[in-house]
Short mmCIF file of C-alpha atoms in Angstrom, two decimals:
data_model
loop_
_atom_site.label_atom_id
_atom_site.label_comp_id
_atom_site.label_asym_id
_atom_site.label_seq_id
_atom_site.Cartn_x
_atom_site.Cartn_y
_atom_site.Cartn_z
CA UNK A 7 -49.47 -15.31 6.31
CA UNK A 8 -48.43 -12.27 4.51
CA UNK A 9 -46.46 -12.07 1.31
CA UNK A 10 -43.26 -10.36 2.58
CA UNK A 11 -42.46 -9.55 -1.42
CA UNK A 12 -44.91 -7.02 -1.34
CA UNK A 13 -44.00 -3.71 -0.42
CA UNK A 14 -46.70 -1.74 2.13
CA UNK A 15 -47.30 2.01 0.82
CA UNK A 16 -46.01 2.84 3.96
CA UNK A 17 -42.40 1.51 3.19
CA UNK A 18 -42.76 2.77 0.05
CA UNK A 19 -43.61 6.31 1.57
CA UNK A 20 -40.65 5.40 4.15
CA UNK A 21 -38.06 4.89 1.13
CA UNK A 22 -38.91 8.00 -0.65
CA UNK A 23 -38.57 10.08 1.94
CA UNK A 24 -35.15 8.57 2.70
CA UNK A 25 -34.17 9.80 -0.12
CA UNK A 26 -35.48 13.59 -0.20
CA UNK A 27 -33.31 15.08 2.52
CA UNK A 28 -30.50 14.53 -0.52
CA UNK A 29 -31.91 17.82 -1.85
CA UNK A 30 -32.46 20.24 1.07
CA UNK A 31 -28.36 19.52 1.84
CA UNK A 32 -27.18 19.47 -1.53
CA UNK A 33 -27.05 23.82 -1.12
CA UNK A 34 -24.29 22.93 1.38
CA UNK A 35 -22.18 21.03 -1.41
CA UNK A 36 -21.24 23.87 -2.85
CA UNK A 37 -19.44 24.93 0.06
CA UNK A 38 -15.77 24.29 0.15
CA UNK A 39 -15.21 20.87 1.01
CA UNK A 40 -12.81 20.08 4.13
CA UNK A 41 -8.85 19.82 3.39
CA UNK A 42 -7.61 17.22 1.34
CA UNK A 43 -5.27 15.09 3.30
CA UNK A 44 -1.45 16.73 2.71
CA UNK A 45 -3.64 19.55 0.37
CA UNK A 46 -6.31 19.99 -2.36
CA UNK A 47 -3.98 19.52 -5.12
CA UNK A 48 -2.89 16.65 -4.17
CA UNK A 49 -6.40 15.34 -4.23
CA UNK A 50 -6.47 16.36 -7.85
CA UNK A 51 -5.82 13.54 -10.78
CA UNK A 52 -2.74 14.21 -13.40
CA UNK A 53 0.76 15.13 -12.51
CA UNK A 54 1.21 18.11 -10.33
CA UNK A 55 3.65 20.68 -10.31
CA UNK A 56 4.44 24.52 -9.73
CA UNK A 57 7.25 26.82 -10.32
CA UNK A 58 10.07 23.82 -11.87
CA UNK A 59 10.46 22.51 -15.52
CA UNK A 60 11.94 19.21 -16.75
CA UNK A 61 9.35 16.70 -15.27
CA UNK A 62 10.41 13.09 -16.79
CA UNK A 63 6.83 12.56 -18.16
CA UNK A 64 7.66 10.69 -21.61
CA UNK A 65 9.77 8.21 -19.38
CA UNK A 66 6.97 7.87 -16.58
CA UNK A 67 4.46 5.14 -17.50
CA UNK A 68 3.21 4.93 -13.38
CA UNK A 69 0.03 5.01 -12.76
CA UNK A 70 0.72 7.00 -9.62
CA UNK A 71 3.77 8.47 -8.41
CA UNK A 72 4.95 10.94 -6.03
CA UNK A 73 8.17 13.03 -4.55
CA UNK A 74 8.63 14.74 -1.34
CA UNK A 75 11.66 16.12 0.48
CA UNK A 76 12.09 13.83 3.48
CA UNK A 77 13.16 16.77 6.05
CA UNK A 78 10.22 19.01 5.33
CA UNK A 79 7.72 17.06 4.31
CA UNK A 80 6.82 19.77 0.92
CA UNK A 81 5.76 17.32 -1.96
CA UNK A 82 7.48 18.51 -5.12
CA UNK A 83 5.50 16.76 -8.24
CA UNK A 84 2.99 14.23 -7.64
CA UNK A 85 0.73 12.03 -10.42
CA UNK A 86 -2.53 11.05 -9.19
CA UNK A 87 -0.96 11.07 -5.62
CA UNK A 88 -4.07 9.19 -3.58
CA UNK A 89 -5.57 7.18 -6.14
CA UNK A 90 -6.06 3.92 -4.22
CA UNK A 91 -3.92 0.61 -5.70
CA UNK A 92 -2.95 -2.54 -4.90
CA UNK A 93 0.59 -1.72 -2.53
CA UNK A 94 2.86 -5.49 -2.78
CA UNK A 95 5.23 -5.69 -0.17
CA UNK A 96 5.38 -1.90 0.12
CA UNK A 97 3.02 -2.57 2.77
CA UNK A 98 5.47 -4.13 4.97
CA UNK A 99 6.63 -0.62 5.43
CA UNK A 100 3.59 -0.36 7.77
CA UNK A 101 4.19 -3.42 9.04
CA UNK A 102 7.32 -2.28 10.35
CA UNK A 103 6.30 1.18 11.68
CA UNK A 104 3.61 -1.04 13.54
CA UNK A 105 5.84 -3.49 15.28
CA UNK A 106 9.11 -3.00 15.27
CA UNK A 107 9.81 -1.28 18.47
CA UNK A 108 7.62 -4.05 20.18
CA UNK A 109 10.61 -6.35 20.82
CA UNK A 110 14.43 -6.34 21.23
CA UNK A 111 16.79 -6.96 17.99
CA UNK A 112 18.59 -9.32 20.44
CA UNK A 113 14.85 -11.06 21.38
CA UNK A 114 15.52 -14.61 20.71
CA UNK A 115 12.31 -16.68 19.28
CA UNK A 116 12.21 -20.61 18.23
CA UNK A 117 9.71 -21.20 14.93
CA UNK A 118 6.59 -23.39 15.39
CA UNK A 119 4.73 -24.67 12.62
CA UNK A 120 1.89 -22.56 13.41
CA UNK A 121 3.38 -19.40 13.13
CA UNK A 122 4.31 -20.33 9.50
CA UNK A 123 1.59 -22.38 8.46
CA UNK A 124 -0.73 -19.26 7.11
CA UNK A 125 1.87 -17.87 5.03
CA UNK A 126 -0.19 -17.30 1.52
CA UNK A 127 1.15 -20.14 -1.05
CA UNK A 128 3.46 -18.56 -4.04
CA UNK A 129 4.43 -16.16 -1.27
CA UNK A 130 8.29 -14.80 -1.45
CA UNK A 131 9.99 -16.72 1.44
CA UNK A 132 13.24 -15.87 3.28
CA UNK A 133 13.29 -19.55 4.53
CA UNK A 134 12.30 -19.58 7.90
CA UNK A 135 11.81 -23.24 9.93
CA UNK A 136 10.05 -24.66 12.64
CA UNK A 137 12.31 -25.56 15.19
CA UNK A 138 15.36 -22.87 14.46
CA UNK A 139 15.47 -20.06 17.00
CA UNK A 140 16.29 -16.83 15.33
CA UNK A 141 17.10 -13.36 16.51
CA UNK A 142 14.59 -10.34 16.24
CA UNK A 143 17.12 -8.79 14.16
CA UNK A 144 17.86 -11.91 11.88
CA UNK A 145 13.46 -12.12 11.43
CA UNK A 146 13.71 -8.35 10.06
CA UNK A 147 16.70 -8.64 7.69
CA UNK A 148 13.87 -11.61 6.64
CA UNK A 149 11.18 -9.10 6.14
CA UNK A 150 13.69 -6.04 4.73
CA UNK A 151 15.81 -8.18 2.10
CA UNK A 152 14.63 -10.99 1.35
CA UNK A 153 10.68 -9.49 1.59
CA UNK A 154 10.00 -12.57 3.26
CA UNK A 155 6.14 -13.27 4.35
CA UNK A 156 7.31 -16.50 6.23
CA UNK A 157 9.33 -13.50 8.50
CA UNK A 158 6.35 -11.26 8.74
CA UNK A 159 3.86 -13.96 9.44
CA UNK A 160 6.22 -15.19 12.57
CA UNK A 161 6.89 -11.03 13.70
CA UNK A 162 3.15 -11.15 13.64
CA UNK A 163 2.17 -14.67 15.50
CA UNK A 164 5.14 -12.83 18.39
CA UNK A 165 2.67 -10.21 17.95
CA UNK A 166 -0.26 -11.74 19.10
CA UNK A 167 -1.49 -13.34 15.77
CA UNK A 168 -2.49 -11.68 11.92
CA UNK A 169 -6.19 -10.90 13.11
CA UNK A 170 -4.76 -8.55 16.16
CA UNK A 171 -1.52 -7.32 13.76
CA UNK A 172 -3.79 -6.38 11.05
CA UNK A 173 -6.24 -4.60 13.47
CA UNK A 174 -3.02 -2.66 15.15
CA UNK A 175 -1.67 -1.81 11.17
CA UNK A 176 -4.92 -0.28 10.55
CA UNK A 177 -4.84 1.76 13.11
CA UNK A 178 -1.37 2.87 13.02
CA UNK A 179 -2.60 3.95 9.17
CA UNK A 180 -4.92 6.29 10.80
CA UNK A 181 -2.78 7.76 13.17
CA UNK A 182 -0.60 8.56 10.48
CA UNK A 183 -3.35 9.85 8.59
CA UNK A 184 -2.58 7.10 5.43
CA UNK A 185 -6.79 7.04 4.58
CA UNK A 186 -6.32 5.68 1.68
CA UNK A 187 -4.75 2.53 2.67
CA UNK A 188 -7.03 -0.81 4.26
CA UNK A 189 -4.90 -3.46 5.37
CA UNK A 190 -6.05 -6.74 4.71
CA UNK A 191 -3.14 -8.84 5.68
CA UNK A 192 0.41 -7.72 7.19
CA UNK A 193 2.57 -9.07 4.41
CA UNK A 194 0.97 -7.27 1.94
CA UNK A 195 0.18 -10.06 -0.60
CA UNK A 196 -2.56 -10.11 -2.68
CA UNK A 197 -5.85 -9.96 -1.23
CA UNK A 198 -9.45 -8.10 -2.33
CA UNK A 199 -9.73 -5.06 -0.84
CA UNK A 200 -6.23 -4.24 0.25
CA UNK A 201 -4.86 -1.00 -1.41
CA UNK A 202 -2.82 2.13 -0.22
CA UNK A 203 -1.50 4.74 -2.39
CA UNK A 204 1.69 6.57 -3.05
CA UNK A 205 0.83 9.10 -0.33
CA UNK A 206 0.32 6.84 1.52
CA UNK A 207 3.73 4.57 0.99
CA UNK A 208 5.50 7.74 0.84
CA UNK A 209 4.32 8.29 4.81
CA UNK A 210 4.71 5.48 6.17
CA UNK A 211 8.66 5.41 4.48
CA UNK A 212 8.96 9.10 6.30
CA UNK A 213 8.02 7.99 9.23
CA UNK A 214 9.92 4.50 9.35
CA UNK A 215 13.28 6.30 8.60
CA UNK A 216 13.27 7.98 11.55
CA UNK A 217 13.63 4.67 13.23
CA UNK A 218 17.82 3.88 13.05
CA UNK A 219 16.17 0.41 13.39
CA UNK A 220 14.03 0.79 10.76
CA UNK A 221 16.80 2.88 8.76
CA UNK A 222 19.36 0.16 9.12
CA UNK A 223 17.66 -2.69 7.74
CA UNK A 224 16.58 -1.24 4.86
CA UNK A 225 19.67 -0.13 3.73
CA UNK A 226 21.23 -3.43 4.58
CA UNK A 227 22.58 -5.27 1.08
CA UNK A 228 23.40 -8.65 2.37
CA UNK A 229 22.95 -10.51 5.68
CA UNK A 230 24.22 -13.99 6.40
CA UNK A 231 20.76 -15.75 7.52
CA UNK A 232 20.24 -18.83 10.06
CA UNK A 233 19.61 -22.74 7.76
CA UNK A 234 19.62 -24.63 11.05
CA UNK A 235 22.74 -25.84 13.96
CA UNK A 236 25.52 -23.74 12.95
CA UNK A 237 25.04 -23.35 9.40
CA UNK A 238 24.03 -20.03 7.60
CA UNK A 239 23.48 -18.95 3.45
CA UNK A 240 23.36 -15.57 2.78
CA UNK A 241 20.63 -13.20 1.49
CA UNK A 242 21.00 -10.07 -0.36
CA UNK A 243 18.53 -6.83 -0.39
CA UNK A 244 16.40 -7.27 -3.77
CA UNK A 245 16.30 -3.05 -3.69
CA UNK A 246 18.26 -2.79 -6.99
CA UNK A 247 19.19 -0.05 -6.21
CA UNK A 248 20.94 -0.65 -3.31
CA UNK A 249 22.54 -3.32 -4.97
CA UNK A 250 23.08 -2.85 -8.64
CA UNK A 251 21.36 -6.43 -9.58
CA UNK A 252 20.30 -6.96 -12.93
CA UNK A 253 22.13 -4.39 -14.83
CA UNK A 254 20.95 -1.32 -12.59
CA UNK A 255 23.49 1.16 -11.33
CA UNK A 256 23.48 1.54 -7.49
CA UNK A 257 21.65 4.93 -6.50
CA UNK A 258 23.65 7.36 -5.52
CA UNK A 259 22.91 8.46 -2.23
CA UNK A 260 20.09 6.07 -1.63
CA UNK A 261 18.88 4.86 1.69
CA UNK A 262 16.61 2.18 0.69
CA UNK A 263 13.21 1.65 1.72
CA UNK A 264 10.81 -0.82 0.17
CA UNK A 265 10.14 -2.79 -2.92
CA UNK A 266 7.11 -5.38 -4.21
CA UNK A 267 5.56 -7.08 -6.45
CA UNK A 268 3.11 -9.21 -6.94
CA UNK A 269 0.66 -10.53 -10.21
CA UNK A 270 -2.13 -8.25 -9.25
CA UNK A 271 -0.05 -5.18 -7.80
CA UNK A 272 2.52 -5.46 -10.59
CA UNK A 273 5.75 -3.65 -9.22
CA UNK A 274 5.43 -0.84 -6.52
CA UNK A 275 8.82 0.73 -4.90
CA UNK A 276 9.59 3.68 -2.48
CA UNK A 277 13.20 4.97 -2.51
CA UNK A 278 15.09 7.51 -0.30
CA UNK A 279 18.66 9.20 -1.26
CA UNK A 280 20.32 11.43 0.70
CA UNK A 281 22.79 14.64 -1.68
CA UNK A 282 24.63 17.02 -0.40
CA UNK A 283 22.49 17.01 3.09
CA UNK A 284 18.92 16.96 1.12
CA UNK A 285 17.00 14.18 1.61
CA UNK A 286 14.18 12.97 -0.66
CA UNK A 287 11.43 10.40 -1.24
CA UNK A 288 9.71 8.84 -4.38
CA UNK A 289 6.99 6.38 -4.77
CA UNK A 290 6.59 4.60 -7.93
CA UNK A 291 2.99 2.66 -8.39
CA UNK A 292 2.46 0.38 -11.14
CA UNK A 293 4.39 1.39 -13.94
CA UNK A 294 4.00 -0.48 -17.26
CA UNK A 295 5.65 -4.12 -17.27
CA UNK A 296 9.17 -4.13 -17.29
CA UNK A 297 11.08 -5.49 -14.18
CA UNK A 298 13.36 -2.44 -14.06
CA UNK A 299 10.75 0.06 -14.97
CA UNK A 300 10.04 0.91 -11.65
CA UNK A 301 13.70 1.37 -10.46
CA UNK A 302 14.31 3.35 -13.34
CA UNK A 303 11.23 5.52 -12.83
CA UNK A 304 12.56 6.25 -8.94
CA UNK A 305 15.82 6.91 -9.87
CA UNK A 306 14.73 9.62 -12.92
CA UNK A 307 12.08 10.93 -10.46
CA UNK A 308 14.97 11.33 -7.66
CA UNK A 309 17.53 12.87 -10.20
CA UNK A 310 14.39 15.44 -11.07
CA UNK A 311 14.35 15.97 -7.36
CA UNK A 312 18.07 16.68 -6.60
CA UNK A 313 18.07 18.99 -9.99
CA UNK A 314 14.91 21.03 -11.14
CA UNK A 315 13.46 20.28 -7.89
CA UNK A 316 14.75 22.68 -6.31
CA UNK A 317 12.75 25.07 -7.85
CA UNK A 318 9.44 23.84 -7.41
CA UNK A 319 6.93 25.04 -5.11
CA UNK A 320 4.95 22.67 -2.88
CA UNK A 321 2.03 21.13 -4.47
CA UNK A 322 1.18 19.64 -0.75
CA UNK A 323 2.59 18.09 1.83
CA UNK A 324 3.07 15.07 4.12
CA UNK A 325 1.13 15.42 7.31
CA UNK A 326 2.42 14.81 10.74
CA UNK A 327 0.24 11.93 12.76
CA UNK A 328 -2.58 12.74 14.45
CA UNK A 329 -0.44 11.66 17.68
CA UNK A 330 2.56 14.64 17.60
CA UNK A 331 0.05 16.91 16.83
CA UNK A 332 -0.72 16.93 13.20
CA UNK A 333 -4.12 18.34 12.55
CA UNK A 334 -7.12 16.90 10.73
CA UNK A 335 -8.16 16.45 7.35
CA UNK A 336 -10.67 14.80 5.06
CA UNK A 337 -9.88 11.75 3.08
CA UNK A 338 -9.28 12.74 -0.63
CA UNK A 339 -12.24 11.67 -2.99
CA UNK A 340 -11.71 8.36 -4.88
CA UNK A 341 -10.01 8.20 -8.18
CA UNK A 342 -11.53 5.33 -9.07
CA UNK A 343 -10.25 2.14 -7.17
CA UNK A 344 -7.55 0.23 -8.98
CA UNK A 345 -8.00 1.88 -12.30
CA UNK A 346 -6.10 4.12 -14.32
CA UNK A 347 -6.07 7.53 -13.83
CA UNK A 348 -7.32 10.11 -16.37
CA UNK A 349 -7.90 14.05 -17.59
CA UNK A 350 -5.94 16.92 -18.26
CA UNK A 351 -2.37 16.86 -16.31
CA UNK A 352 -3.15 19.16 -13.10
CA UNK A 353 -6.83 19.42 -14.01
CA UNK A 354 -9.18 18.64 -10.88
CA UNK A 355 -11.14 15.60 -10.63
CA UNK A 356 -14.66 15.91 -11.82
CA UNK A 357 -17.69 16.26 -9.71
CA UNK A 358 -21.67 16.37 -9.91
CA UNK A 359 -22.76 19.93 -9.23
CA UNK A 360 -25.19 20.63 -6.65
CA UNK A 361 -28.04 21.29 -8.93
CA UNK A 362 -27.08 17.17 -10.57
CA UNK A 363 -27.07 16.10 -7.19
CA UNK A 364 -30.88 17.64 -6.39
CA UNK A 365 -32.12 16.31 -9.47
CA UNK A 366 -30.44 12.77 -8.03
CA UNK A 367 -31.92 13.00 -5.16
CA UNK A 368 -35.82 13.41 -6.92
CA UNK A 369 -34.78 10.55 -9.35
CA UNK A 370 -33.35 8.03 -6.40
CA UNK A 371 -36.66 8.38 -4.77
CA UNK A 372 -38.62 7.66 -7.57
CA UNK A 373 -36.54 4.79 -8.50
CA UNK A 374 -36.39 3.56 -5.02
CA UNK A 375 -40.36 3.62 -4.96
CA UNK A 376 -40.79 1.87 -8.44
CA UNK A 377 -38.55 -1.04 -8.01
CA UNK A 378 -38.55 -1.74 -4.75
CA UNK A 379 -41.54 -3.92 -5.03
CA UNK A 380 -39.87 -6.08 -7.66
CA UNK A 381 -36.47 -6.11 -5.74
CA UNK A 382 -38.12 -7.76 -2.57
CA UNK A 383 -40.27 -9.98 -5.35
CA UNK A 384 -37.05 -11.63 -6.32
CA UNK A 385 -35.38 -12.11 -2.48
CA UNK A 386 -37.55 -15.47 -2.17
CA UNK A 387 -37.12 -16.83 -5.12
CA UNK A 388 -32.67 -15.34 -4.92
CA UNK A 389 -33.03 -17.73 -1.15
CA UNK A 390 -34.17 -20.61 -2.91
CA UNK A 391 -31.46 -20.66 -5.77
CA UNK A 392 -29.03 -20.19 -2.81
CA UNK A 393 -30.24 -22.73 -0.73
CA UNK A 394 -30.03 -25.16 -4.12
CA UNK A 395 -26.57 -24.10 -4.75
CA UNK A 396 -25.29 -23.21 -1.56
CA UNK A 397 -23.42 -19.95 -0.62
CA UNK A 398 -21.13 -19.07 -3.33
CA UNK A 399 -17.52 -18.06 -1.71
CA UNK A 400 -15.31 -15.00 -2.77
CA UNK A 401 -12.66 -15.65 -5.10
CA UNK A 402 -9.11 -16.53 -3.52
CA UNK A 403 -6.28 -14.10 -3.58
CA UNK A 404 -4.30 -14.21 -7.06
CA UNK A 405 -0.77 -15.92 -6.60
CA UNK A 406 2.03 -13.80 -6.84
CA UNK A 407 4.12 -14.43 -9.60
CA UNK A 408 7.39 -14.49 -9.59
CA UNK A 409 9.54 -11.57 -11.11
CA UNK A 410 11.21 -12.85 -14.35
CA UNK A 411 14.74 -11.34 -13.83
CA UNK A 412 14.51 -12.28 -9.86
CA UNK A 413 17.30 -14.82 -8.89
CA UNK A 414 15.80 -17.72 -6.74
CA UNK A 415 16.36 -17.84 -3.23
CA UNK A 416 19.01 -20.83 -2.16
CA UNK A 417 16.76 -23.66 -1.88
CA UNK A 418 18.49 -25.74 -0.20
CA UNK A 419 18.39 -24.26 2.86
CA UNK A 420 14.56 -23.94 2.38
CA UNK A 421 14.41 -20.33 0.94
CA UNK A 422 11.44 -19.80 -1.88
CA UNK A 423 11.78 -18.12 -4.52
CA UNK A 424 11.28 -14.39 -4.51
CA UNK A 425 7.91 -13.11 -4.88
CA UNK A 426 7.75 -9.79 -3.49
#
């Protein structure tokens, strides 16, 4: 019986030539690559910005942020506007352009323990119970206020299950051109892999506020929610600034849309505000801890908007979906998945130049023919540590934790405490 470590000189041969037709395209690199979704610059790291002054940047501490008038779609300043992070319960913004319009407000639904009993432990909870029938509308005021997975997790079993929800999110994301975001689960708690960015958030808020639906809940402060027979306890928005908790103002202006946060994601928050007939939109990505930081970041980023804005040129834009029309583009090059952003302010993301990448391309298939022998050397012996040990399983999802200044839901009526 052969050894099947050994590598024949013909896979060897095979391998290195899989390699060489690296440098017979790399002359095409140098051609200019496709459009950027919503524009090149926006596909650059560092904050962007043409033609105003006054940018908040000392009081900024985000890792990405962006602003965009609502009505046209022009993005007015941006800060590493696709680099690719961990989104909270901003995601549920997607949930809701996904399913909303799939049933009636007035649709009436009674809880089983199966649609609840997948719901993520340390997740924020509205309260939902098996056996109480609630409205559509009272399941979304779940989702909207209180950011309640126990809500989105029962929207999503009406749905046809997480598996089918999750597949339908995704594609809604490409239809609305959001490449930056993979959906991992609908409630958008912490899982490996499951990131979006702030143009991304920013489009999917767009493009839920045309909804009045959509509109309306979001902007809703408090809602009296069901506890079972005829009794109700009431929930309040934890937007602060919709609400003016924990020693915010309310937002002038503002229409909502979406807050989270979560241990891994840390806080993440798109806001609208309507002045004077202009209509804008900020998303604030991981700022540095502070519970308020990112209300406070949105609401200097919106006042920059309203003010100096109005002098800037567009840096990019928002894109229509692919279904009314919108046309094509190229997903923007990594920043670097969940890490910080760096470089000049407005300076373009490095690249390898073409000649780097032909000089790759020699060097992969020389590597590829030198250790390829030893790589398929250690598969039998990698088998037999596995078959001692058995198969080693990812790690689980990180718990949320819950915001320090957030109040706790009323427990008695079997809401958890808030962990958006």
């Amino acid at each position: 019986m052969r050894d099947s470590s050994r590598l024949s000189r013909r896979a060897v041969l095979g391998l290195t030539a899989a390699a060489l037709p690296l440098s017979a395209a790399a002359p095409a690199l140098a051609a200019p690559a496709a459009t950027a979704i919503g524009g090149e610059r926006l596909a650059r790291r560092g904050l962007q910005v043409d033609g105003a002054t006054a940018v908040p940047t000392k009081l900024l501490t985000a890792r990405a942020w962006l602003v965009a008038d609502g009505t046209t779609g022009e993005v007015l300043a941006s800060f590493n506007a696709h680099q690719r992070l961990a989104p909270a319960s901003t995601l549920k913004m997607l949930f809701a352009d996904t399913v909303l319009k799939k049933f009636d407000r007035t649709e009436k639904y009674t809880v089983k323990d199966s649609d609840i009993s997948d719901v993520p432990a340390g997740s924020s909870l509205v309260g939902i119970k098996a056996g109480i029938t609630y409205t559509v509308e009272q399941l979304w005021q779940g989702v909207f206020l209180r950011s309640g997975n126990d809500a989105v997790h029962v929207l999503a079993h009406m749905n046809g299950g997480i598996a089918k929800t999750v597949a339908e999110m995704q594609a809604k994301a490409r239809d609305l051109q959001a490449l930056d975001t993979h959906v991992v689960s609908p409630d958008g708690f912490d899982h490996p892999g499951q990131l979006s960015s702030a143009y991304d958030l920013t489009l999917f808020a767009r493009h839920g506020l045309r909804d009045p639906d959509f509109r309306g809940y979001c902007g809703t402060r408090v809602a009296d929610f069901p506890a079972g027979g005829r009794k109700t306890f009431q929930i309040q928005n934890t937007d602060r600034l919709l609400t003016g908790a924990w020693g915010l103002k309310t937002y002038d202006g503002l229409i909502g849309v979406k807050n989270g946060y979560t241990s891994h994601a840390g806080n993440t928050f798109t806001g609208a505000a309507t002045r004077d007939g202009r209509t804008l939109l900020v998303t604030v990505m991981h700022p540095v801890a502070g519970s308020n930081a990112v209300y406070e970041q949105t609401a200097a980023l919106l006042d920059w908007g309203f003010t100096h804005g109005r002098a800037a040129q567009p840096v990019g834009a928002l894109v229509k979906p692919l279904s009314e029309g919108g046309a094509t583009a190229s997903p923007a090059p990594a920043h670097g998945v969940g890490q910080a952003a760096a470089g000049a302010a407005g300076a373009p993301a490095k690249g390898p130049s073409a000649t780097r990448l032909v000089e790759g391309a020699a060097g992969t298939a020389a590597l590829l023919a030198a250790a390829g022998g030893f790589l398929l050397r250690r598969r039998r012996q990698g088998l037999a540590a596995r078959a001692a040990t058995g198969t080693r399983k990812p790690p689980a999802p990180r718990a949320a934790e819950p915001d320090p200044q957030e109040p706790p839901a009323p427990t008695d009526q079997g809401g958890g405490r808030h962990r958006r």
